[in-house]
Every structure is written in structure tokens, then in C-alpha cells.
XYZ file of C-alpha atoms in Angstrom:
589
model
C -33.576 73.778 -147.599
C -33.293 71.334 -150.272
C -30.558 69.809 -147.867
C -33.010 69.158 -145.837
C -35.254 67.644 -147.956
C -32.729 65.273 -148.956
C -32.052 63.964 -144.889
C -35.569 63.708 -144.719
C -36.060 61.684 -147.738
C -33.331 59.192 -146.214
C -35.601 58.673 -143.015
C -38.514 58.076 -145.096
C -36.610 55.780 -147.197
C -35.421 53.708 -143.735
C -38.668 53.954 -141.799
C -40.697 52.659 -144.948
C -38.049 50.176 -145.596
C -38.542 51.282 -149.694
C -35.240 52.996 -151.157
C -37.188 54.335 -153.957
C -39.291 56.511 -152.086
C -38.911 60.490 -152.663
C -40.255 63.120 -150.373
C -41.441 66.811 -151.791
C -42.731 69.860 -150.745
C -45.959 70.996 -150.920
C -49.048 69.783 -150.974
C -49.596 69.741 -154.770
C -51.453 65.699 -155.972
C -48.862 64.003 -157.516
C -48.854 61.066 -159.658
C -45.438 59.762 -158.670
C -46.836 56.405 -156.320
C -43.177 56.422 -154.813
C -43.249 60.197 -153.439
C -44.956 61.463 -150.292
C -45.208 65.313 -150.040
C -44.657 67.063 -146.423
C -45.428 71.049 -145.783
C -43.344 73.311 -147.296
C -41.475 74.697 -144.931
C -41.651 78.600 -145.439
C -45.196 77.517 -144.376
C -43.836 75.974 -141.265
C -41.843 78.801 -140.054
C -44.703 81.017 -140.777
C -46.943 79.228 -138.221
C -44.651 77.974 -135.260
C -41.959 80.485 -135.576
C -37.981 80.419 -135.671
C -35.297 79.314 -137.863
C -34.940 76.061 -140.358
C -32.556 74.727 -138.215
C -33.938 75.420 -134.774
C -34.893 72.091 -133.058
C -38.677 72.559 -132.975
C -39.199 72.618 -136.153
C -36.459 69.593 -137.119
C -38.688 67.585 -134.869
C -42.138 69.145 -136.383
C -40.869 68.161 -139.880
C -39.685 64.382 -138.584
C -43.354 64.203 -137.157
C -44.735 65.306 -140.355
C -42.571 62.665 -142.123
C -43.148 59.679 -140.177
C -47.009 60.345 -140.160
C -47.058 59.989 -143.641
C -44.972 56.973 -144.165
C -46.843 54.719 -141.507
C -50.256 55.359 -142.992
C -48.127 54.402 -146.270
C -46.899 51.153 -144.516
C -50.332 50.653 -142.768
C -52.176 50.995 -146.408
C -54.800 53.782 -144.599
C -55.610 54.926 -148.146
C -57.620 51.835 -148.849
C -59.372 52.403 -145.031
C -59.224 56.323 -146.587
C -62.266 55.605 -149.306
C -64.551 53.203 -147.315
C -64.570 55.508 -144.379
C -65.361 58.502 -147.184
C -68.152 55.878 -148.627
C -69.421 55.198 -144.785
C -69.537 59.055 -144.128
C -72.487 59.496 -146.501
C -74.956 57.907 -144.239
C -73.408 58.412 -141.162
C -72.128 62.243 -141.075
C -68.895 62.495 -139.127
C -67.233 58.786 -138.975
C -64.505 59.702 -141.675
C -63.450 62.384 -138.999
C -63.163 59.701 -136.171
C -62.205 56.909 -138.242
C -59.146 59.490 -139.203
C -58.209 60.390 -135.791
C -58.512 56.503 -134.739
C -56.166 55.608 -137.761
C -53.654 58.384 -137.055
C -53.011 57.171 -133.585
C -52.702 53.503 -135.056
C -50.327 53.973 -137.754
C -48.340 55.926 -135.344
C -48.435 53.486 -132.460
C -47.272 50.383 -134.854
C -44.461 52.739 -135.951
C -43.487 53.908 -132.810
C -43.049 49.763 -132.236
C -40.874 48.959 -134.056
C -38.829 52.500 -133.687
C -39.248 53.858 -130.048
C -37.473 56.721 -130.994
C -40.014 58.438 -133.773
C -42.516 58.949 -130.366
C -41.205 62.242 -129.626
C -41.239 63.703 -133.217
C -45.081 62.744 -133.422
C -45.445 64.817 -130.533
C -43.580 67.545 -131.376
C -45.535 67.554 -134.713
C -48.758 66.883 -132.751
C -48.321 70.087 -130.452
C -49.303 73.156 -132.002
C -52.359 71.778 -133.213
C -53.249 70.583 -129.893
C -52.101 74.008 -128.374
C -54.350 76.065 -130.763
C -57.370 73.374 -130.114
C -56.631 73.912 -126.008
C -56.863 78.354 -127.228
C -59.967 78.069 -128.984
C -61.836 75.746 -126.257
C -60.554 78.553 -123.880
C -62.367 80.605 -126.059
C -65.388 78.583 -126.468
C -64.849 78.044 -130.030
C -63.795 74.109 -130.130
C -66.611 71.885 -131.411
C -67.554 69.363 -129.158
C -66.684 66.934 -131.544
C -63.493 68.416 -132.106
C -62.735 68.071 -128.579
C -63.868 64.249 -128.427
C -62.237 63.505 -130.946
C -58.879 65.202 -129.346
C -59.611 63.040 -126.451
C -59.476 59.880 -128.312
C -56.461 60.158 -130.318
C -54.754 61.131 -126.668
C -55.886 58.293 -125.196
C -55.587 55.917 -128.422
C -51.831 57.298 -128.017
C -51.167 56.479 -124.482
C -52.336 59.632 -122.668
C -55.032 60.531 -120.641
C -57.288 63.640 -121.780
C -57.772 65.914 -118.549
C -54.717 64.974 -116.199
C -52.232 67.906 -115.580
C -48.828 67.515 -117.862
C -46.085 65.179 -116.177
C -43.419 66.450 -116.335
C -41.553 69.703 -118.402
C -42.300 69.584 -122.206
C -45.423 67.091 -121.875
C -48.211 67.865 -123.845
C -51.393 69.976 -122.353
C -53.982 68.026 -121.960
C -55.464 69.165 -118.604
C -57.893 71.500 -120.303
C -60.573 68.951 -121.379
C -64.137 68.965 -119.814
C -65.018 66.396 -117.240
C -68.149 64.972 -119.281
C -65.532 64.579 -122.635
C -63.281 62.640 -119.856
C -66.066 60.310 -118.372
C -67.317 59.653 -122.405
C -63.371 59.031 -123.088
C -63.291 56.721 -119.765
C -66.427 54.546 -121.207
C -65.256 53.797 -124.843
C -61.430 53.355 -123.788
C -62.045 49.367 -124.861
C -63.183 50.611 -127.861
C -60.563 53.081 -128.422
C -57.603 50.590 -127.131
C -58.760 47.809 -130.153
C -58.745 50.573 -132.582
C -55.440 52.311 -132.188
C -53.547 49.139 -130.674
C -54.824 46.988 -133.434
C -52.350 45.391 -136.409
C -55.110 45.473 -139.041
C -56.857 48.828 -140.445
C -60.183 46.811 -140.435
C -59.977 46.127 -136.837
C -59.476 49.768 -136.637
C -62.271 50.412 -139.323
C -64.872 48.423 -137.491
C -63.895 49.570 -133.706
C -64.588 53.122 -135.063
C -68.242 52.365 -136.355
C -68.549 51.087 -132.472
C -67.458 54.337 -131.253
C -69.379 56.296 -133.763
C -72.926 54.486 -133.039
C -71.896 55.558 -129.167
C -71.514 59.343 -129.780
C -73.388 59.936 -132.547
C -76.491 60.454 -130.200
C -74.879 63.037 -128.067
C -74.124 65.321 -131.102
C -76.596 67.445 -133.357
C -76.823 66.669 -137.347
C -74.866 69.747 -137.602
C -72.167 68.896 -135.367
C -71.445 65.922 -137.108
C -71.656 67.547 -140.719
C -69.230 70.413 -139.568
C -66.707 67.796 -138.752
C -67.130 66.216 -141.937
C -66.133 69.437 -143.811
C -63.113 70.260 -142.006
C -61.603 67.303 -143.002
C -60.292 66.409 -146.208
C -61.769 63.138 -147.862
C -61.238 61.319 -150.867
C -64.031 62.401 -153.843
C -66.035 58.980 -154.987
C -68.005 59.016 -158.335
C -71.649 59.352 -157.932
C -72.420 55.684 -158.534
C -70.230 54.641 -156.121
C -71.539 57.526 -153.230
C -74.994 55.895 -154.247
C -73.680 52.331 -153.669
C -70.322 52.186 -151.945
C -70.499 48.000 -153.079
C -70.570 48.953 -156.855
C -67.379 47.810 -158.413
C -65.482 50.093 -160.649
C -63.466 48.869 -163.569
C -59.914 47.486 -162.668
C -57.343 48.639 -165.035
C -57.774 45.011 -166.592
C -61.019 46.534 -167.521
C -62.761 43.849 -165.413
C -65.635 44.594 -162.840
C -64.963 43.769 -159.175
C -67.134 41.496 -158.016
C -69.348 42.548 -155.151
C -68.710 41.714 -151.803
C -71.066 40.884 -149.706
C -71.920 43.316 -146.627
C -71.196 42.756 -142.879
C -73.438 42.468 -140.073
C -71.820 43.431 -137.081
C -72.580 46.019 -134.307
C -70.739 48.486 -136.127
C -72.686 48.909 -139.491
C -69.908 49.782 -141.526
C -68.217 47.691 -144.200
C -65.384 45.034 -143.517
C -62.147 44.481 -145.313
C -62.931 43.394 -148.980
C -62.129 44.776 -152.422
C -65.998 46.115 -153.468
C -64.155 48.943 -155.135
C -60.812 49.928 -156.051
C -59.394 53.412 -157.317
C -59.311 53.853 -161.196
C -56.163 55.721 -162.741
C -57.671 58.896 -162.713
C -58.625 59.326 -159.292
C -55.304 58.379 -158.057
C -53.471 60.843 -159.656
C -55.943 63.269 -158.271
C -54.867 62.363 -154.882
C -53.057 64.148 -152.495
C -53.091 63.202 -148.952
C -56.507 62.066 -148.807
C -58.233 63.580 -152.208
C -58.553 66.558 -154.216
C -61.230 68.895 -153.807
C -64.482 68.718 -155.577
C -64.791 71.502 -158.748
C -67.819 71.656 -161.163
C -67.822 74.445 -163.696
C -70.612 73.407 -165.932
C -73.214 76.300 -165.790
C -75.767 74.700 -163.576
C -78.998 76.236 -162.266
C -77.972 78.432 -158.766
C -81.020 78.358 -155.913
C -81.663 79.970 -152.963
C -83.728 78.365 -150.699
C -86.396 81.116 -149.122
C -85.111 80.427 -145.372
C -81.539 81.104 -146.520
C -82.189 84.377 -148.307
C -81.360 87.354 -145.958
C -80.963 91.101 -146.083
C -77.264 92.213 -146.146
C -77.547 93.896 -142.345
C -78.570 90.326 -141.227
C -75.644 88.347 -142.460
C -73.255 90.611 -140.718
C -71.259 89.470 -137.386
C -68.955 91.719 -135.066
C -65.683 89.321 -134.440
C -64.521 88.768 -131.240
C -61.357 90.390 -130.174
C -58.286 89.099 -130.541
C -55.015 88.359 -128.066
C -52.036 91.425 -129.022
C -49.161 88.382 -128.446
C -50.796 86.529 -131.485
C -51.174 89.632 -133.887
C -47.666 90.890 -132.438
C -46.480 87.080 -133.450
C -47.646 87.393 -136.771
C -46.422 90.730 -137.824
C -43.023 90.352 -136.111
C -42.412 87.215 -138.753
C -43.609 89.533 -141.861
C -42.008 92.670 -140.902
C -39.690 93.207 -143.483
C -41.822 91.915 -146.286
C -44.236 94.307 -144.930
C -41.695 97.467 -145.309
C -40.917 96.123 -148.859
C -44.820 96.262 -150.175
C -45.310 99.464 -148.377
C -42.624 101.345 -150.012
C -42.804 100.165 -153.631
C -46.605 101.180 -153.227
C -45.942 104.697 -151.858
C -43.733 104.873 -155.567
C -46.506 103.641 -157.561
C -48.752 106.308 -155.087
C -45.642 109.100 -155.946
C -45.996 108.230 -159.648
C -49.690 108.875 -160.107
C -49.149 111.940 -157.612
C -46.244 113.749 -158.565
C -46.454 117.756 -159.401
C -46.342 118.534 -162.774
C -45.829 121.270 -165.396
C -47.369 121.752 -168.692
C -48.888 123.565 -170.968
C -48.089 126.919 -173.490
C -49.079 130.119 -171.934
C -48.515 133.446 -171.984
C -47.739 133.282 -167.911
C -46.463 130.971 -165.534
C -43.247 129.568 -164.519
C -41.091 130.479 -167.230
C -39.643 127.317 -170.005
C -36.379 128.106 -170.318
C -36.009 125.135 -173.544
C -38.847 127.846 -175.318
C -36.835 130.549 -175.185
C -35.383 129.579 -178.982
C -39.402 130.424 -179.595
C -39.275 134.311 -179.459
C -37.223 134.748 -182.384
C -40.195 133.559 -184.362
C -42.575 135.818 -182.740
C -43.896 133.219 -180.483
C -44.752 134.297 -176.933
C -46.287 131.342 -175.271
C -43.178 130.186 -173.621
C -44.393 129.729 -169.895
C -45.873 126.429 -168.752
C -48.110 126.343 -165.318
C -48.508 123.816 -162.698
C -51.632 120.796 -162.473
C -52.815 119.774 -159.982
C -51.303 116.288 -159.117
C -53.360 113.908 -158.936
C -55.089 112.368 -155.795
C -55.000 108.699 -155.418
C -58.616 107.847 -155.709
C -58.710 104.225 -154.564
C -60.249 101.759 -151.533
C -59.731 98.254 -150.993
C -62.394 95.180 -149.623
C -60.364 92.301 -148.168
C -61.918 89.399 -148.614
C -61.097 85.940 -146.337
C -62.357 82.879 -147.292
C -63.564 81.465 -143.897
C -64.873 77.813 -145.465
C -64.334 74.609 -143.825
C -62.249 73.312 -146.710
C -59.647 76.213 -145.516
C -59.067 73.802 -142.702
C -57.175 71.372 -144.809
C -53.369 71.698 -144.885
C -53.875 74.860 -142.893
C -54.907 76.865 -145.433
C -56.692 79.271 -142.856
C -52.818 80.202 -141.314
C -51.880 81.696 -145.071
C -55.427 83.052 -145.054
C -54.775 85.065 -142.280
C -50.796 85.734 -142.275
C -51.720 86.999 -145.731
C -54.512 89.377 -144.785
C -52.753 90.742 -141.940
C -49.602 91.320 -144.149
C -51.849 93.234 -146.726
C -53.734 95.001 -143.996
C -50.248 96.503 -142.243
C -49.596 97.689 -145.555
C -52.778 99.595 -146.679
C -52.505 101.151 -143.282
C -49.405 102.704 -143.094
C -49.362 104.088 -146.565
C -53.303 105.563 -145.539
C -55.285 104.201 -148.102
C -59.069 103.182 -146.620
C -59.862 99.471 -146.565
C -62.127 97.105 -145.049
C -61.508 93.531 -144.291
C -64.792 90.744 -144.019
C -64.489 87.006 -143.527
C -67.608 85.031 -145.596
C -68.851 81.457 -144.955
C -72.377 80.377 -144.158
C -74.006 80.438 -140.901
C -74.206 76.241 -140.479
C -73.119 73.172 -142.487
C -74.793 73.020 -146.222
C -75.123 69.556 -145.383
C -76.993 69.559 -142.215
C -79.343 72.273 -143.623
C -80.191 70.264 -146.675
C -80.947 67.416 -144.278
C -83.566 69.263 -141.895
C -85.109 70.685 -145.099
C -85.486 67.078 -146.473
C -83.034 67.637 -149.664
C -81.369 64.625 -148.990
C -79.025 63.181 -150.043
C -77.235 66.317 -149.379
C -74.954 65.896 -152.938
C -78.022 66.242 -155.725
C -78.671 68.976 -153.829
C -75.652 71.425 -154.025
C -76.968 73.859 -156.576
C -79.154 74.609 -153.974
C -77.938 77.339 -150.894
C -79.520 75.999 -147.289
C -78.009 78.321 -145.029
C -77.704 82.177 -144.511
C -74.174 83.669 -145.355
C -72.326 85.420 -142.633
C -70.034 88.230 -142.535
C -67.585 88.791 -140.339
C -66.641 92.683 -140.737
C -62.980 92.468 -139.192
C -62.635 95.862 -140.130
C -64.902 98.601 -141.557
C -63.948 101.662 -143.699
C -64.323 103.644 -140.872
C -62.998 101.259 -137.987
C -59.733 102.615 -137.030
C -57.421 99.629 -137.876
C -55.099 100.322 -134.860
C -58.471 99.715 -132.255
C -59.558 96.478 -134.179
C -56.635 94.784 -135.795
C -55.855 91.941 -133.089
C -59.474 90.801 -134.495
C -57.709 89.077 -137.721
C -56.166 86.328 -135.135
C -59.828 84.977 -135.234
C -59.572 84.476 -138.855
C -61.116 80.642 -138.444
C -62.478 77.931 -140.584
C -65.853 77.815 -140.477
C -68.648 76.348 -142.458
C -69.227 76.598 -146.636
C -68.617 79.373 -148.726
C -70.586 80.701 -151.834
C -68.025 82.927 -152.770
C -70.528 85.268 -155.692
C -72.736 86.308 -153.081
C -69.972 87.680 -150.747
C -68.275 89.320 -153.664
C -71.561 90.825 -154.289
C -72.165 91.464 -151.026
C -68.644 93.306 -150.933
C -70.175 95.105 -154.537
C -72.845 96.891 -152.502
C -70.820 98.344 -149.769
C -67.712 99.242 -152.164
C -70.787 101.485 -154.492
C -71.396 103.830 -151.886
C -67.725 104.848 -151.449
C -66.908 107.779 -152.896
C -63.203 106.726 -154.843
C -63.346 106.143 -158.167
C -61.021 103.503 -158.130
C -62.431 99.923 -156.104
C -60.242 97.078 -155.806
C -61.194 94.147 -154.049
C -58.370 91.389 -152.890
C -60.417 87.828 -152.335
C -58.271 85.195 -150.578
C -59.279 81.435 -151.105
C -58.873 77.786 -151.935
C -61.112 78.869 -154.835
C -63.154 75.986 -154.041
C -66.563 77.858 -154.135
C -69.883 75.957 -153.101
C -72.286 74.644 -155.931
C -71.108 75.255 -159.535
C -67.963 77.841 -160.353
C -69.514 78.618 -163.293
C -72.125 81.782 -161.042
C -69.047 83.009 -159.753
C -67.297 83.123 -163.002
C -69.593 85.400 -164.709
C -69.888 87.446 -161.201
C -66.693 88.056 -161.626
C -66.745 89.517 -165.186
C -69.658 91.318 -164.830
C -68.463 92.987 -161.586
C -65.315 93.896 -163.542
C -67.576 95.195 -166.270
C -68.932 97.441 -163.600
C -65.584 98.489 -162.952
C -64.632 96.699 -159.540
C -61.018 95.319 -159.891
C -60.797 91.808 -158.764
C -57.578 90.169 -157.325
C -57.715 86.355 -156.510
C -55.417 85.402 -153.900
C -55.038 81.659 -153.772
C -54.100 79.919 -150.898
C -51.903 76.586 -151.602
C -54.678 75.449 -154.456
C -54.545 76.628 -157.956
C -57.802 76.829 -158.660
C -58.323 80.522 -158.523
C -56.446 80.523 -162.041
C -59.270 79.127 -163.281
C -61.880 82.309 -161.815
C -59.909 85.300 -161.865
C -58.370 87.039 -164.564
C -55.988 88.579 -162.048
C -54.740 85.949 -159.626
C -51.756 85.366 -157.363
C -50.777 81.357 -156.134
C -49.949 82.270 -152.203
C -46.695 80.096 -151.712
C -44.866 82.895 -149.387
C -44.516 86.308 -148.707
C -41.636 87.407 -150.524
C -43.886 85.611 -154.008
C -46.598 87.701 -152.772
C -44.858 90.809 -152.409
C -43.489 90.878 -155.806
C -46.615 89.863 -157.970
C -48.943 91.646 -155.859
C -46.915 94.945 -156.813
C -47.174 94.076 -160.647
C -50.670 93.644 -160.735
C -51.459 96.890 -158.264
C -48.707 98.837 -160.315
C -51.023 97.663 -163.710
C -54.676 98.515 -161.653
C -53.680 101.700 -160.452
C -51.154 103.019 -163.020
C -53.081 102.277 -166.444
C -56.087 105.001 -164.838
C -53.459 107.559 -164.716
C -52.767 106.416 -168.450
C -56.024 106.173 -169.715
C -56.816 109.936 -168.211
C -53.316 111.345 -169.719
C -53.776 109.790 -173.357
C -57.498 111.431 -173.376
């Protein structure tokens, strides 16, 4: 692996044209301004399948590499903050303006190398195969789908004509109307992605926006915004993206004046640069917002519903995707299983003691009868039963969208799930976000701007009960392919939510396993103390965290999700403490 790291450093290094340049794993923020970070590739295999060396995924990985070194040679991070500043009064142009700059940065390297066009579409194709399965399954936003269409055309192909030949991209599965739209702003779309300049590209994307804007809903656009990962700004400067910030002469920036062109968004000029701190916050784009300061926690009145109302059935699943997933953690999955059946034999196992007068006789007493003591018989206990059930819970926010957090999400839930079922221990497995965008709810109930208003909870939850206690997990389990990023996530109501159904089980022992970013809506300081005083109550908490570390920060018990064989091992030392110090506590009493 690390070998290649190092030959993909060296085409970084020559594409960039900057010998100092390092390339890492992960997707960690770094502070190093000469390193770009790629996937890690245990993640890679996970998704597409296959071995390090197989030529899919040497082609994935050189697609993943050149992306980021053009939009390091095009300077998109600049472009990166004043579409972020733009987004806050017009919902959903940092998504375009992304798509629109990816296409650009790859066309002006593909320019000057020809060759790097066929590892951007190898790297481009299983995202574009699992957006062509979910519009199949009527689950691809419509501005999703645009937006698909425009970086295909911005990139030289044509959204809705049948492949051309063997190993072309799909791209016959986009509707006609998303086609004729596509057909109408190719100018547009042409200036932006064959441009030299990122404001060209910039200002041909507020053209486009101002054009599509009108055939989308509030909440379309907000959605977009949150699956997509944008840089944080300070409040002053979300309030007035032409404030200057300090310079790290200490000097303010002098404000530039604004634009007036068609497009309404803000030409090239330095009205704000990044301060120290920020940048060493950043990772690709930014790194996620996290407040922990014990604010006030509201629920607006038309958010607040009963538990039986926030509940949705899942749509089933395709077997070849489940089949996909478990085939890739099989033997990871017999590993857990059978060190958990020995911590299940080691609570379980049939003993003998005691001094009686009957019983199965103690041969090391005998010595006893010389002294006139009798008792030298010892009966057996009962062993005891393994009194435990488990609530899954799968963060199903929009931020799990970024860096594919969702595909752990998932590959780690269905790993767990195989697991609990073979070794017969009952478990139920629920997805949480909201029902609709924070952001577009705040809007239609006139909380805006949307930011000062994120102590506040605008939409329903929602549910999604893969599996119940009672579901047979054989009938249901090609559900957890549909594990999906959805909308925001307020993660102490959906533990709660989990509390109530776990305290009518009868077990005395309640674990629950919560797998997220940890990046909760509102202020982490609620779901702190839900977490102790659930634990109080004697619910076991796990926090699985998927690529971010910010669950360290939450739960007491917590578990960084790099890959499977990490999970394996640390998910067995903190079961084998849950389960084992019960047996423990009941033996010492």
C-alpha cells in the first residue's frame, strides 16, 4: 500500500509541476499546504470491489489524484469560499458552482495531458452508476440529476444519448425535460467548464443558477446545499461576505467593491482572505461545523410529533447489492461472531459450587472428613442466560454524504447486523434524519437567516425501522442497501427515541451501537448530557464514528471506523467490558 502511495505521490508531483508536494491517506484536515490527501484505500476496495492492484481501482485512485491537483493548480479553494459566501442567499449555487468547477479543472488538465481523461472517468463512474440506481429508483433529486447533466456535458458528453461504444459511461438514463434544460444553458455551461479563469467559471454559474433556480422548490435547493461539503465562514463574514478579515500582517483588506452583472454573484477580488486558523481546519473544502456550548434546544410546535408518526417502512433492497457487501466482509464477519459466542460461553458456562451435604461429590474435600466435616458435595447453578438486545443506530444526515461516509455507515451496520444474527441475539436496526432540510423549514417559517436559528428544530424526525425486534432479519435484510443520506440529524432525540422502544424489552442488559459523523444538529452539548443520563438509566452507549473523530468528544465508549479488521478488534473489547463486568458485578455480590 504505502508503495502505492509513493507512485502516486510522483504523479502528483509531475502533474502539479511542484516536487514538494506529498500525497496521504485519509481524509483527516491537515496543516501541511504541500500535501493533498486521497481516500484511503481499504475504503476504496470496500465500495467498488477487488484487489489493490486490479486495474479499476489503479485508475479510480489516478482519478482521485488528478482531481485534486488541478483544483490545486486552478486555485478552486479561493472560488471554494465565495461560492460558500454566495450560497447564503442563494441556496444551492455552491453545489453547481462545484460541479461547474470540477469539470473545469479537469478539462484544463486533461489539456495539457490527454492521457489523465480516462482516469477521471474511471474515478467518475461509480458515482454516476449509483446516481443512474437511485433515479431508477426514484430517489435522485432533481437537482442532483441536473446537476449530473451539466458536469457531462461541461465534460464533453451528452446527458441522455445511449453509451458509444464498450466501457463508455451510462448516461442514457436521464429524463427528456433534464436534456432539453441541459440543451438551453449548454452556452452557459461551455464558458464555465471551457473557461481558463475560475471567475469566468464563478460568474457563468450565477447565470445558470438564476435559470434553474425557478424550476426547483426552497427545499430542493437547501437539500443540495447539505450534501455537499463547504468551507465554514465566521459569522461576520456569512453576514457580509465583503467584510475583510485580518491578513496575517494584521492589516484589514480593503473592500472591494461589488459587481453588477446578470449573474449577481461576486467577481474576482480579494474582499476576504482565510486567516491561519481556518486553513488548518481545512480539508477538501472545510471542516464541519461543532458548537458545544450549552445553548437553549427548541422545538418548534409543527416539528414536534408522536413517536408512531416519525416512523417510515424502507423500501426493499436488490439481494446482488447486500450479497456484494457481505461477500467483501465475510471473514471479518466469522471473526466477530466467534469471539462473541466466547464472551456469550463465558457468562454461560455450567458451573459447580457450593458446600452441601448432597450433590456431585468434591473429590479435593475429601481431606475434610477426618475433621468431622461432611459438607463435601458441591451442586450445579444454573448458568446464566445472556440477557442482552441491541438498537442499531445509522446516522442518515446529509453531512454523511461527504467523503462517502454513508458507504462505512452501511458496510458497518450490515457487518454488525450478520453478526448479532447468527450468534441469535435480538436487535433492531433504525436510520434517523429529519423529514426535510432544517434550512428550508426555517425559511417557510420566517426564521431566517437559517444560521441564528439552529438551536431551533423545523422539521419532524424520521425513522427508518430497517429492522424491528421482531422482523425476521433473513425477510428484511437487503433493506440496509437503502441506507442513504438524507436530510439533518438531531441525534438526542433519536437516541431517545431508541430509549423508549429499548424500555419495553424485557433483557436486562440494553446496548445501543450509534453510527455517525458525530456532527449532531444545533449544539452537542443536549446530546452530551442525553448521553449520560441515558447511561445513568442504564442503556449502554457505543459511538461508532465514521471517518470524523468527533464522536470522542460525545461518547464515553467510542470506536474511529477506519476498517473492518479495527472494528472487529475494539468492538470486541468494549462488548467483552459491557457484557462481562454484569456477570462480575452479580458474582462479587
Amino acid at each position: 500500500m504505502e508503495r502505492r502511495r509513493t507512485r502516486l505521490e510522483i504523479l502528483a508531483q509531475v502533474t502539479a509541476h511542484d516536487y514538494g508536494l506529498s500525497l496521504r491517506y485519509g481524509t483527516d484536515a491537515d496543516k501541511d499546504a504541500n500535501a493533498i490527501r486521497i481516500e484511503d484505500p481499504e475504503l476504496t476496495l470496500g465500495r467498488l470491489g477487488g484487489e489493490l492492484n486490479d486495474d479499476h481501482i489503479l485508475r479510480y485512485q489516478k482519478g482521485m489524484t488528478l482531481t485534486e491537483v488541478g483544483h490545486r493548480r486552478e486555485g478552486s479553494l479561493k472560488w471554494a469560499f465565495r461560492a460558500a459566501a454566495a450560497e447564503r442567499k442563494r441556496p444551492g449555487f455552491f453545489p453547481l458552482w462545484h460541479t461547474l468547477e470540477d469539470a473545469r479543472c479537469e478539462n484544463r488538465l486533461a489539456e495539457d495531458l490527454p492521457g489523465t481523461r480516462k482516469n477521471f472517468r474511471a474515478f467518475i463512474r461509480p458515482a454516476l452508476a449509483m446516481a443512474e440506481q437511485l433515479h431508477a429508483r426514484g430517489e435522485l433529486p432533481l437537482y442532483a440529476q441536473i446537476r449530473w447533466a451539466a458536469y457531462l456535458t461541461g465534460v464533453g458528453l451528452a446527458p441522455g444519448a445511449p453509451a458509444d461504444g464498450p466501457g463508455a459511461l451510462r448516461t442514457a438514463w436521464f429524463d427528456p425535460p433534464v436534456c432539453a434544460l441541459i440543451e438551453e444553458i449548454g452556452d452557459a455551461i461551455d464558458r464555465a467548464c471551457g473557461s481558463a479563469t475560475g471567475e469566468t467559471c464563478f460568474l457563468a454559474a450565477g447565470e445558470i443558477y438564476e435559470i434553474i433556480r425557478h424550476l426547483l422548490t426552497e427545499e430542493e435547493l437547501a437539500q443540495a446545499r447539505d450534501s455537499v461539503r463547504m468551507p465554514e465562514l465566521a459569522e461576520e463574514t456569512v453576514e457580509n461576505p465583503e467584510l475583510g478579515q485580518e491578513s496575517e500582517a494584521g492589516e484589514l483588506q480593503e473592500e472591494m467593491p461589488r459587481a453588477e452583472g446578470e449573474s449577481g454573484v461576486e467577481p474576482e477580488g480579494e474582499f476576504f482572505e482565510l486567516s491561519p486558523e481556518e486553513m488548518e481546519k481545512l480539508g477538501h473544502w472545510a471542516s464541519p461545523w461543532f458548537e458545544n456550548q450549552g445553548n437553549k434546544k427548541e422545538v418548534h410546535p409543527r416539528a414536534d410529533l408522536p413517536d408512531e408518526r416519525t416512523i417510515v417502512t424502507p423500501l426493499e433492497g436488490k439481494s446482488e447489492e447486500y450479497r456484494a457487501i457481505v461477500d467483501g466482509a465475510s471473514s471479518h464477519i466469522k471473526v466477530l461472531a466467534t469471539k462473541l459466542l466466547q464472551i456469550i460461553q463465558e457468562r454461560t458456562y455450567t458451573r459447580y459450587s457450593g458446600a452441601h451435604r448432597s450433590g456431585k461429590l468434591n473429590t479435593s474435600k475429601l481431606w475434610k472428613q477426618r475433621l468431622g466435616k461432611y459438607r463435601l458435595f458441591h451442586r450445579r447453578e444454573e448458568p446464566e442466560r445472556l440477557d442482552v438486545c441491541f438498537t442499531l443506530l445509522v446516522d442518515e444526515s446529509g453531512s454523511m454524504n461527504r467523503e462517502s461516509k454513508y458507504l462505512a455507515a452501511r458496510e458497518a451496520t450490515i457487518f454488525f447486523a450478520e453478526v448479532l444474527d447468527r450468534i441469535g441475539v435480538p436487535f433492531e436496526i433504525i436510520g434517523y434524519s429529519t423529514e426535510s432540510s432544517e434550512a428550508a423549514m426555517a425559511a417557510a417559517l420566517g426564521h431566517v437567516p437559517a444560521f441564528k436559528y439552529r438551536h431551533i428544530r423545523h422539521s419532524p424526525l424520521q425513522h427508518r425501522v430497517y429492522k424491528g425486534f421482531d422482523d425476521p432479519f433473513g425477510r428484511i435484510k437487503n433493506r440496509l442497501v437503502n441506507i442513504y443520506p438524507r436530510f439533518n440529524n438531531w441525534d438526542e432525540e433519536h437516541l431517545l427515541f431508541a430509549y423508549r422502544r429499548l424500555r419495553n424489552r424485557s433483557e436486562k442488559e440494553k446496548i445501543v451501537i450509534i453510527t455517525s459523523d458525530g456532527q449532531p444538529n444545533g449544539d452537542a452539548s443536549h446530546l452530551v448530557r442525553t448521553v449520560e443520563r441515558l447511561e445513568k438509566l442504564g442503556i449502554r452507549i457505543v459511538g461508532l464514528g465514521v471517518v470524523d473523530p468527533f464522536v470522542e468528544q460525545i461518547y464515553p465508549n467510542h470506536i474511529i471506523v477506519n476498517d473492518l479488521s479495527q472494528l472487529t478488534e475494539e468492538l470486541v473489547g468494549i462488548l467483552r467490558q459491557e457484557l462481562i463486568k454484569e456477570s462480575a458485578a452479580a458474582v462479587i455480590r
